[in-house]
Coordinates of C-alpha atoms in Angstrom, one line a residue:
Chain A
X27 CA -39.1 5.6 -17.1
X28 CA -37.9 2.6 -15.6
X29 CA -38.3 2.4 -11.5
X30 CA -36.8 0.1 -9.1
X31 CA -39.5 -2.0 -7.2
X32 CA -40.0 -2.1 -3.6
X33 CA -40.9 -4.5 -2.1
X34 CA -42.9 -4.9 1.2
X35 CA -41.9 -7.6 3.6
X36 CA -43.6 -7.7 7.2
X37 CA -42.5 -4.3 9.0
X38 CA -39.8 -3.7 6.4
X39 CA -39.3 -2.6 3.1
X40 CA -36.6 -4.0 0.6
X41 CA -35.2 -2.4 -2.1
X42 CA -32.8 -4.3 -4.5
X43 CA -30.6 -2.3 -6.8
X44 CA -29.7 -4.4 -10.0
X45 CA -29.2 -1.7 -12.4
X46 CA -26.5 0.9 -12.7
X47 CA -27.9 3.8 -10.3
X48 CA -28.3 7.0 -12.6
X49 CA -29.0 10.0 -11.2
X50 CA -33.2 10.0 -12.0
X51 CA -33.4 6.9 -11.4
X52 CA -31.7 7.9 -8.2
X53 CA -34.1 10.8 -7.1
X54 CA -37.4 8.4 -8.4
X55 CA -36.3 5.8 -6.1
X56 CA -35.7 8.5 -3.0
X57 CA -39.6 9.8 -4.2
X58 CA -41.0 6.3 -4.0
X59 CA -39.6 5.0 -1.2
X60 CA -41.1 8.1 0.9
X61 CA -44.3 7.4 -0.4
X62 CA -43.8 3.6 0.5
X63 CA -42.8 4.2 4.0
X64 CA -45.9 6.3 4.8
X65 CA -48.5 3.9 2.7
X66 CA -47.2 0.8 4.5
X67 CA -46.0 2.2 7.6
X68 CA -42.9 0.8 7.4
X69 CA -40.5 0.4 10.4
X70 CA -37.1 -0.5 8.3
X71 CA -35.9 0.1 4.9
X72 CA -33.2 -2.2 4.1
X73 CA -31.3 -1.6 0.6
X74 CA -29.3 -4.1 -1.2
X75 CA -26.6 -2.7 -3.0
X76 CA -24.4 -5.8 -3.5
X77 CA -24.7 -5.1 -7.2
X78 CA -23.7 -1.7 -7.9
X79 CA -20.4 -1.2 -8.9
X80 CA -20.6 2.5 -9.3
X81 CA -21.1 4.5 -6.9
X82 CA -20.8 8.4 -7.4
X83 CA -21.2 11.2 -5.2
X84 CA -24.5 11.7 -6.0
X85 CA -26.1 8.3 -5.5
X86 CA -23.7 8.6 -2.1
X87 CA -25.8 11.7 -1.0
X88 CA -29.1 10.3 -2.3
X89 CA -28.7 7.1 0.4
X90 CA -28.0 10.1 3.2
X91 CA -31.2 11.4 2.2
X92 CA -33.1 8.4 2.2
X93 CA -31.7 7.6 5.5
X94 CA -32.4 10.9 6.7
X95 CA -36.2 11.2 5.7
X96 CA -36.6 7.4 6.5
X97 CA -35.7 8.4 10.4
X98 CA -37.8 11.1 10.4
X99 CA -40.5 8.9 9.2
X100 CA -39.8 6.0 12.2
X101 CA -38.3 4.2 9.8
X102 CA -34.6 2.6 10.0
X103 CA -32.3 2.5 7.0
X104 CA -30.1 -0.5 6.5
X105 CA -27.6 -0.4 3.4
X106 CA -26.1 -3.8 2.9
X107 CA -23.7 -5.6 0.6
X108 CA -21.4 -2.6 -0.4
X109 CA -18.4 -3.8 -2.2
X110 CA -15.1 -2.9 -1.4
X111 CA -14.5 -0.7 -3.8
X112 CA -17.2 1.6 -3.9
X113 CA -16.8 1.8 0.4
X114 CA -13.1 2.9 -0.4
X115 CA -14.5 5.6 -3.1
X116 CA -17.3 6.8 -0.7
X117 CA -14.5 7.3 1.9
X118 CA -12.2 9.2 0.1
X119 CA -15.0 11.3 -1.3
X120 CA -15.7 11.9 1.8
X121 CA -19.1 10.6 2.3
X122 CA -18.9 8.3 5.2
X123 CA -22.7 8.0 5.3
X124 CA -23.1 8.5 8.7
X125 CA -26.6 8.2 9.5
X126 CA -27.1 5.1 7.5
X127 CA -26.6 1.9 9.3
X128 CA -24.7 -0.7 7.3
X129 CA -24.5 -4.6 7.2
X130 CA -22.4 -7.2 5.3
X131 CA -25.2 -8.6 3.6
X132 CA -29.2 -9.1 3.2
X133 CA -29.9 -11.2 5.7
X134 CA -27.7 -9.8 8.2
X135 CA -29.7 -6.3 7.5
X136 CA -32.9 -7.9 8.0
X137 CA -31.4 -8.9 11.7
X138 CA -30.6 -6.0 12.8
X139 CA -34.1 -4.5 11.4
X140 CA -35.6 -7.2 13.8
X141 CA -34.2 -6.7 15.8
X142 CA -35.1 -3.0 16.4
X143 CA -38.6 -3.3 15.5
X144 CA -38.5 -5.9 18.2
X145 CA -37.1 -3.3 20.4
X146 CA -39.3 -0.9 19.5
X147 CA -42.2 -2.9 20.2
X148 CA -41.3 -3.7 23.6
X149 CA -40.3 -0.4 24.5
X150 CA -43.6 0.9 23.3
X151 CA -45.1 -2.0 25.2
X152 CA -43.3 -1.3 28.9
X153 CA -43.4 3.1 28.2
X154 CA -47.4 3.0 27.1
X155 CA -49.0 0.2 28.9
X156 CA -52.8 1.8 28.3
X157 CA -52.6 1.5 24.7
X158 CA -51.4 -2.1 24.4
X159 CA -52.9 -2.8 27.5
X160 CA -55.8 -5.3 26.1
X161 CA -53.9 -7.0 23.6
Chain B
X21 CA 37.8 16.4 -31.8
X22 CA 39.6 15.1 -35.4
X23 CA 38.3 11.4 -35.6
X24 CA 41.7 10.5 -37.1
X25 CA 43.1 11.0 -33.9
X26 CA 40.9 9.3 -32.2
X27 CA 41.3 5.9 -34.3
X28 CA 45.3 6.8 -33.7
X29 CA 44.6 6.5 -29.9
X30 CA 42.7 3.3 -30.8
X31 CA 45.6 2.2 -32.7
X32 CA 48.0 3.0 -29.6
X33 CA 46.0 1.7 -27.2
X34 CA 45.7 -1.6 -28.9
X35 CA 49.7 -2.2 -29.4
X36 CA 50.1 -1.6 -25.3
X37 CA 46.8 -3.3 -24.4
X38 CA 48.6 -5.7 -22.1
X39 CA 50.8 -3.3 -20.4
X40 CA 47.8 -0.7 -19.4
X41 CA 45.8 -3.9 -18.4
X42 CA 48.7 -4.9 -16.0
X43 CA 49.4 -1.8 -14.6
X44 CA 45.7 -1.0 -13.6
X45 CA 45.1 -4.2 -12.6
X46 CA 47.5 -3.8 -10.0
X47 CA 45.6 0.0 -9.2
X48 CA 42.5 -1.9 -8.6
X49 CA 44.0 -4.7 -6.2
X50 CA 42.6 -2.7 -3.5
X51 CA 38.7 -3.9 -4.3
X52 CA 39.2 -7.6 -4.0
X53 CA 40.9 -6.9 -0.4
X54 CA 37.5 -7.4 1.2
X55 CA 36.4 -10.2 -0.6
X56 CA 33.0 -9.2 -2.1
X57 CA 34.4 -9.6 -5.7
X58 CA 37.0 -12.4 -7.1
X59 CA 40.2 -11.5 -8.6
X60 CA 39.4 -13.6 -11.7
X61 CA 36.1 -11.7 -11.8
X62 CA 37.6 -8.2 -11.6
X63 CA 40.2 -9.3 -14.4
X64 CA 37.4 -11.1 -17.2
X65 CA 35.5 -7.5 -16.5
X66 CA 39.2 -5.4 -17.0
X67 CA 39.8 -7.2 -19.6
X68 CA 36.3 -6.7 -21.4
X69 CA 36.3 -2.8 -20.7
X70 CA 39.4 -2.4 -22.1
X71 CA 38.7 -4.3 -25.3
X72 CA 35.4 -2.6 -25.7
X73 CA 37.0 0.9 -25.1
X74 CA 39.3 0.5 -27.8
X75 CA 36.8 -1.3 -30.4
X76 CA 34.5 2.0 -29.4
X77 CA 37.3 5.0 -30.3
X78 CA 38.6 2.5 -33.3
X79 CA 35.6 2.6 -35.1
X80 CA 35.9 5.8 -35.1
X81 CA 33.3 6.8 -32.3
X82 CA 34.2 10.5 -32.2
X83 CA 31.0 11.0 -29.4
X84 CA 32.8 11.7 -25.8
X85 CA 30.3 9.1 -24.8
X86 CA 32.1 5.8 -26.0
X87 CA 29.9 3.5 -28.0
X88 CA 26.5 1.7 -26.9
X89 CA 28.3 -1.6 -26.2
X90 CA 30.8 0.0 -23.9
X91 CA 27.6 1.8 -22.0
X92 CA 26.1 -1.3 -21.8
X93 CA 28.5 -3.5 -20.1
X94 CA 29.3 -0.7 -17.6
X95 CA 25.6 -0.7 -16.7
X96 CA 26.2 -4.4 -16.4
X97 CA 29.1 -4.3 -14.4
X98 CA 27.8 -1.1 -11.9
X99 CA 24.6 -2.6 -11.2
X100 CA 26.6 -5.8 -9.7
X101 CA 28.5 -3.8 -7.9
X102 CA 25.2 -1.8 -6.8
X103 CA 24.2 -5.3 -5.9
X104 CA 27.5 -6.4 -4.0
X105 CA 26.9 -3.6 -1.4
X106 CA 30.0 -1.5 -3.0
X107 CA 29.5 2.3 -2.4
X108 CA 29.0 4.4 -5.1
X109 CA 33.3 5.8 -5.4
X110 CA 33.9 2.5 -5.1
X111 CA 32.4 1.4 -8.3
X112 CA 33.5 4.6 -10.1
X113 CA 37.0 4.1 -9.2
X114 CA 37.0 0.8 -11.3
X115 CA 36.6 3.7 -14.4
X116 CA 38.7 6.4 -12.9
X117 CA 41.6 4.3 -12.1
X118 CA 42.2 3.2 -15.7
X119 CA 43.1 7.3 -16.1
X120 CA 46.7 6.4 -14.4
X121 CA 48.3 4.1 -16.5
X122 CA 46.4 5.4 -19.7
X123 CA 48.1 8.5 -19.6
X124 CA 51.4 7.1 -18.7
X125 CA 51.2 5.0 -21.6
X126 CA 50.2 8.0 -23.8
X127 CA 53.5 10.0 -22.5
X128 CA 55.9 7.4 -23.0
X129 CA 54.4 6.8 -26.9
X130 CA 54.4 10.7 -27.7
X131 CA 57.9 11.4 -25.9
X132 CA 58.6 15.3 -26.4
X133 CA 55.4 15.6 -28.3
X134 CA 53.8 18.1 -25.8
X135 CA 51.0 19.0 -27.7
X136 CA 49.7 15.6 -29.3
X137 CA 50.0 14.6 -25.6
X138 CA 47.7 16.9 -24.3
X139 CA 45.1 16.5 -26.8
X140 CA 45.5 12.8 -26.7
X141 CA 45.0 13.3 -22.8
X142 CA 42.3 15.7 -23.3
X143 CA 40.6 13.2 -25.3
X144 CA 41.0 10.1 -22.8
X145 CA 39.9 12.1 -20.1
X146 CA 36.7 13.2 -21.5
X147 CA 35.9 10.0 -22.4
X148 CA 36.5 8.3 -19.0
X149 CA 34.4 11.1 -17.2
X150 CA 31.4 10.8 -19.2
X151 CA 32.1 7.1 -18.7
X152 CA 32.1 7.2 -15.1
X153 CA 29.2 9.1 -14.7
X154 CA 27.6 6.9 -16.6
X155 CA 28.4 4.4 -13.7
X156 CA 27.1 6.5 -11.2
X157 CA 24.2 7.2 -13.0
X158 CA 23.8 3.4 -13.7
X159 CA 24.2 2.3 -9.7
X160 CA 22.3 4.9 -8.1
X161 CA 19.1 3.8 -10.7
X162 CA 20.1 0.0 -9.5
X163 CA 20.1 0.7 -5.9
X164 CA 16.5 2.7 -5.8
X165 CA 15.0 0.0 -7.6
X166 CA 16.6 -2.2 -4.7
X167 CA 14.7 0.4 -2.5
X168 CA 11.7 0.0 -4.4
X169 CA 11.5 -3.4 -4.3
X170 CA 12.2 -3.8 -0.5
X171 CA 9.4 -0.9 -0.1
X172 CA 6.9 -3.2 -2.2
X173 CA 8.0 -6.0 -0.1
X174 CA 7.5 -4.2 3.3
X175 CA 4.1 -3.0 2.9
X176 CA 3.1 -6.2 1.3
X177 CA 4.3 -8.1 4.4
X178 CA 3.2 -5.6 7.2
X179 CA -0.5 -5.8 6.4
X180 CA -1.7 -9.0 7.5
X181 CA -5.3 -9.9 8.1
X182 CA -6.2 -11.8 11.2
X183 CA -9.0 -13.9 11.9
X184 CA -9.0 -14.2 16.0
X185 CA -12.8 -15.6 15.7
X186 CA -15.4 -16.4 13.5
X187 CA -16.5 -13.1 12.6
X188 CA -13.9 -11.0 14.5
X189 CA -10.8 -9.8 12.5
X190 CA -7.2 -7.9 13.6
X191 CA -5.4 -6.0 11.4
X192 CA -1.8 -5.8 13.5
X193 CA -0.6 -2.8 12.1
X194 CA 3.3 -2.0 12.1
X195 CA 5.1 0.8 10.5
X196 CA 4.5 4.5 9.5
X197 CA 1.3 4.9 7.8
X198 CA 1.2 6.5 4.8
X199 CA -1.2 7.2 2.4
X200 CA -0.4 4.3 0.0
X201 CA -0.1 2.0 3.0
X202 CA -3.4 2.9 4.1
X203 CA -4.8 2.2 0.3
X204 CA -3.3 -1.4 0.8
X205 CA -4.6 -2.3 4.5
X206 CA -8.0 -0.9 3.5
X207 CA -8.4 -2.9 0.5
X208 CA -6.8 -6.2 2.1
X209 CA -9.0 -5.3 5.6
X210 CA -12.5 -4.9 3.6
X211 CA -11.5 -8.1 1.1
X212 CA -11.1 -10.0 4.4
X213 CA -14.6 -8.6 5.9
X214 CA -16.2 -9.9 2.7
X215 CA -14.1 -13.2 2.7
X216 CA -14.3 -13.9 6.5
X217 CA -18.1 -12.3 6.4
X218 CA -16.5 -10.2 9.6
X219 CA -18.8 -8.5 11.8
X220 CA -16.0 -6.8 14.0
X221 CA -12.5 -5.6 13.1
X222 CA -9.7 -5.0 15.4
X223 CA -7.0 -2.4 14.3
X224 CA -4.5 -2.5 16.2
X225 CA -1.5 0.5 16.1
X226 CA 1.0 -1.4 18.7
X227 CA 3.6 -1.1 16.2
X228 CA 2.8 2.0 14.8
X229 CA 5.7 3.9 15.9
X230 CA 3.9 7.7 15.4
X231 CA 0.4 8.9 15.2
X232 CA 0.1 12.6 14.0
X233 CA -3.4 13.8 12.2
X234 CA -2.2 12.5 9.3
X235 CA -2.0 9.1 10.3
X236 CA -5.2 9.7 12.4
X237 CA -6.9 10.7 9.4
X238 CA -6.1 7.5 7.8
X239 CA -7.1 5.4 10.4
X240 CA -10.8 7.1 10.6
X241 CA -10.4 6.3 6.8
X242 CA -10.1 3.0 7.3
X243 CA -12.7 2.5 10.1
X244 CA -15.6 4.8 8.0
X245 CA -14.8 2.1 5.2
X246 CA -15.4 -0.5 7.0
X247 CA -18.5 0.7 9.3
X248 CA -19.8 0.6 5.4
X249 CA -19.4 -2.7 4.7
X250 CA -21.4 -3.3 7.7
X251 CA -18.1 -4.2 10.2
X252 CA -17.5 -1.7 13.4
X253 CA -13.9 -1.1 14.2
X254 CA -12.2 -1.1 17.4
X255 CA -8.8 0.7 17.6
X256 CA -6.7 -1.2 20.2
X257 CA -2.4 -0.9 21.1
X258 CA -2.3 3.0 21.8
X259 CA 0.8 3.3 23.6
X260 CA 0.4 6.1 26.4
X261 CA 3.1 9.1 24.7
X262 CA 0.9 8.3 21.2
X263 CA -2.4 9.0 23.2
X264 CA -0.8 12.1 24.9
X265 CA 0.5 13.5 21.4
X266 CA -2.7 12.7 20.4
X267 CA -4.3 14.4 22.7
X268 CA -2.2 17.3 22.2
X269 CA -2.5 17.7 19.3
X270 CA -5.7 17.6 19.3
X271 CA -6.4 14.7 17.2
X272 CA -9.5 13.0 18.1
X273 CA -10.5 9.1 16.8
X274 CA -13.8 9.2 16.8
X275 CA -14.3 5.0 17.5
X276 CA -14.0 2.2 20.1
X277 CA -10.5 2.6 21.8
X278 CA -8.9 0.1 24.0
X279 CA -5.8 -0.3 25.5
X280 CA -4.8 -3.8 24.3
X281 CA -5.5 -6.5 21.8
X282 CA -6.9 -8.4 24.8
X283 CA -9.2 -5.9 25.5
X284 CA -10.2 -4.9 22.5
X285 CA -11.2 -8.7 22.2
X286 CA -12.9 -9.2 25.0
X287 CA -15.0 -6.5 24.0
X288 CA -15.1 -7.8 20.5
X289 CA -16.3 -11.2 22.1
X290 CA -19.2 -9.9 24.0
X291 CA -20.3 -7.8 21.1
X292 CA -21.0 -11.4 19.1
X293 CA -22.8 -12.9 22.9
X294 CA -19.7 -14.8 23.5
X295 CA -17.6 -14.8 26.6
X296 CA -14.3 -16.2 27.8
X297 CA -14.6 -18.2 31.5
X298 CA -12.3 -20.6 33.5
X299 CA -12.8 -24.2 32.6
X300 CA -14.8 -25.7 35.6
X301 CA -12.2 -27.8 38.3
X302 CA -14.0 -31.1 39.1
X303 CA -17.0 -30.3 37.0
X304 CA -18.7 -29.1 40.5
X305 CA -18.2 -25.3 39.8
X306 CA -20.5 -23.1 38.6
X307 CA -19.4 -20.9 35.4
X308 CA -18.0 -17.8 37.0
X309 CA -20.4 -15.2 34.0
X310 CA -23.7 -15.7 34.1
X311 CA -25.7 -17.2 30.6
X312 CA -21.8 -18.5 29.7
X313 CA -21.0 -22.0 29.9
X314 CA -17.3 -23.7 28.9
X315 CA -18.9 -24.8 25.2
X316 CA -19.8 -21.2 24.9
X317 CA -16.7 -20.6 22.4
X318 CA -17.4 -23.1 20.1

């Protein structure tokens, strides 16, 4: 069965969808990227979908999951490039997506992953001083 | 009705032509009073009716509809009228008032004849009703696609996209929104996000003149559509009665709310690390926000 690579890039993982989403492809890519985030320890998943031009409810639900078991895992979820039209069909199927962060394209998602990893790290840094303390 | 008869009327009609198209000529004075519609104009399109009226009942036509030609040229000459601004009696009274000096044409030619008369009547009569509501029919269809067309216009001009800033967009949004409204802002607000690469979008409901959960509803729409595509909304322009109704009626907008375009801009501003400050007097001052300098909008 085909699979949808993921790729690891410093603290994040990026996933690139270039083939029509369907629904096994859907749940293998949810399965994998779980694996991923706990192998690689993964701070931010970011997922291009500037290619898709179908979006159903399904695949809308499965990005709410990934999102969902992504936070749980200390990971942030960053959907970028959604067309227009499939942000209109999401809407008025009522899946607003609202625990997945958005952006307006790759390298805008990748900022705002930065940017909270950076955050991360330096709250980490000033809330436990002992454990970074000698680095 | 015997279609002998009706070719007979044809035949009558056609030796007084000139008489009938005097006397309602004179019946339909009245419409060029105003000035919307020549004399000459009124006359060619008299003239015309009459002459098809009679080619439809000579060729024998016994329908009490008249024949496609005559339909036809009424259409034409109602939706001109639709498009004149005449009222709807108005332009069936240009049908109605050939009834008068029909009829008195029809008495004079049967004399004592009291029952050829009123079948001859009966006939004429028929014919001209169907025929004017056929003009009715014609103008009211004219003026809703009038209506149609102005609606198209309207919600084609009312939804402009606004770039304020690099990255920021308004969306001024006037008028009622309905649901086929909102279809067209959302599509021409999230083209623009893509075009303009938008990180921030201001809607802005100033001239919306009503917000009930309807329109509410639509505007979350709008804003979950484009928190997608990776642009937050602010809502900016509600007028204090809207935010009372709002409130209510319990409608609640989940988003950014400010009062005014200017404040929804600032805000919009420092979201992208810009800021507005007074350009320094004497070049001696020091930049009133701190980490802003005057090139800081550039």
């Amino acid at each position: 069965m085909d699979r949808i690579p993921i790729l690891k890039l410093g603290h994040s993982l990026l996933v690139t969808i270039q083939v029509d989403m369907h629904d096994r492809l859907a749940m293998a890519l949810e399965e994998d990227l779980t694996q991923k985030i706990v192998s690689s320890g993964a701070k931010g998943v970011l997922i291009d979908i500037s290619a898709l031009e179908i979006v159903d409810s399904f695949i809308g639900r499965t990005l709410a999951n990934i999102a969902g078991v992504s936070r749980m895992l200390d990971a942030d979820t960053v959907v970028v490039g959604m067309r227009p039209a499939v942000a209109i069909t999401l809407v008025e199927l009522g899946l607003s997506l609202p625990g997945v962060r958005t952006a307006l394209n790759a390298e805008r998602g990748m900022a705002l992953i930065s940017r909270r990893v950076a955050e991360a790290d330096r709250d980490g840094a000033a809330d436990a001083p002992d454990v970074h303390g000698d680095e | 009705m015997a279609s002998k008869a009706v070719t007979a009327l044809a035949g009558l009609l056609a030796s007084r032509e000139d008489k009938i198209l005097a006397a309602w000529l004179s019946t339909l004075a009245g419409a060029t009073a105003d000035g919307r519609i020549s004399r000459t104009e009124i006359e060619t399109q008299a003239r015309d009716f009459l002459r098809a009226l009679r080619e439809s009942m000579s060729g024998g036509d016994t329908s009490s509809t008249g024949s496609a030609r005559l339909r036809d040229m009424l259409s034409s000459i109602s939706r001109s009228r639709a498009l004149l601004g005449f009222s709807p009696s108005e332009t069936a009274t240009f049908v109605f008032s050939l009834k008068l000096p029909l009829f008195e044409e029809i008495r004079a030619a049967h004399g004592s004849d009291g029952e050829a008369l009123a079948r001859d009547t009966w006939t004429l009569t028929e014919l001209l009703d169907q025929l004017g509501l056929h003009t009715i029919e014609v103008f009211q269809k004219s003026r809703e696609e009038i209506i149609q067309r102005q609606q198209d216009e309207i919600s084609e001009l009312s939804t402009p996209v606004v770039k304020l800033w690099n990255g920021i967009l308004a969306l001024p949004l006037i008028g009622t929104l309905d649901s086929a409204r909102t279809q067209v802002v959302m599509e021409n607000l999230l083209q623009s996000i893509v075009d303009n690469g938008a990180e921030i979008a201001i809607i802005d409901i100033t001239g919306v003149p009503t917000v009930d959960t309807l329109v509410a509803q639509h505007l979350l729409k709008t804003v979950a559509a484009a928190r997608l595509m990776g642009a937050d909304c602010i809502v900016s322009g509600i007028r204090p009665q809207i935010a009372q109704t709002m409130v209510h009626l319990g409608v609640e907008l989940n988003v950014v709310s400010k009062a005014s375009l200017a404040d929804a801009f600032a805000l919009a501003l420092t979201r992208i690390g810009r800021t507005v400050v007074p350009i320094r007097s004497g070049g001696s001052g020091q930049p009133r926000s701190t980490g802003a300098y005057p090139g800081a909008l550039t």
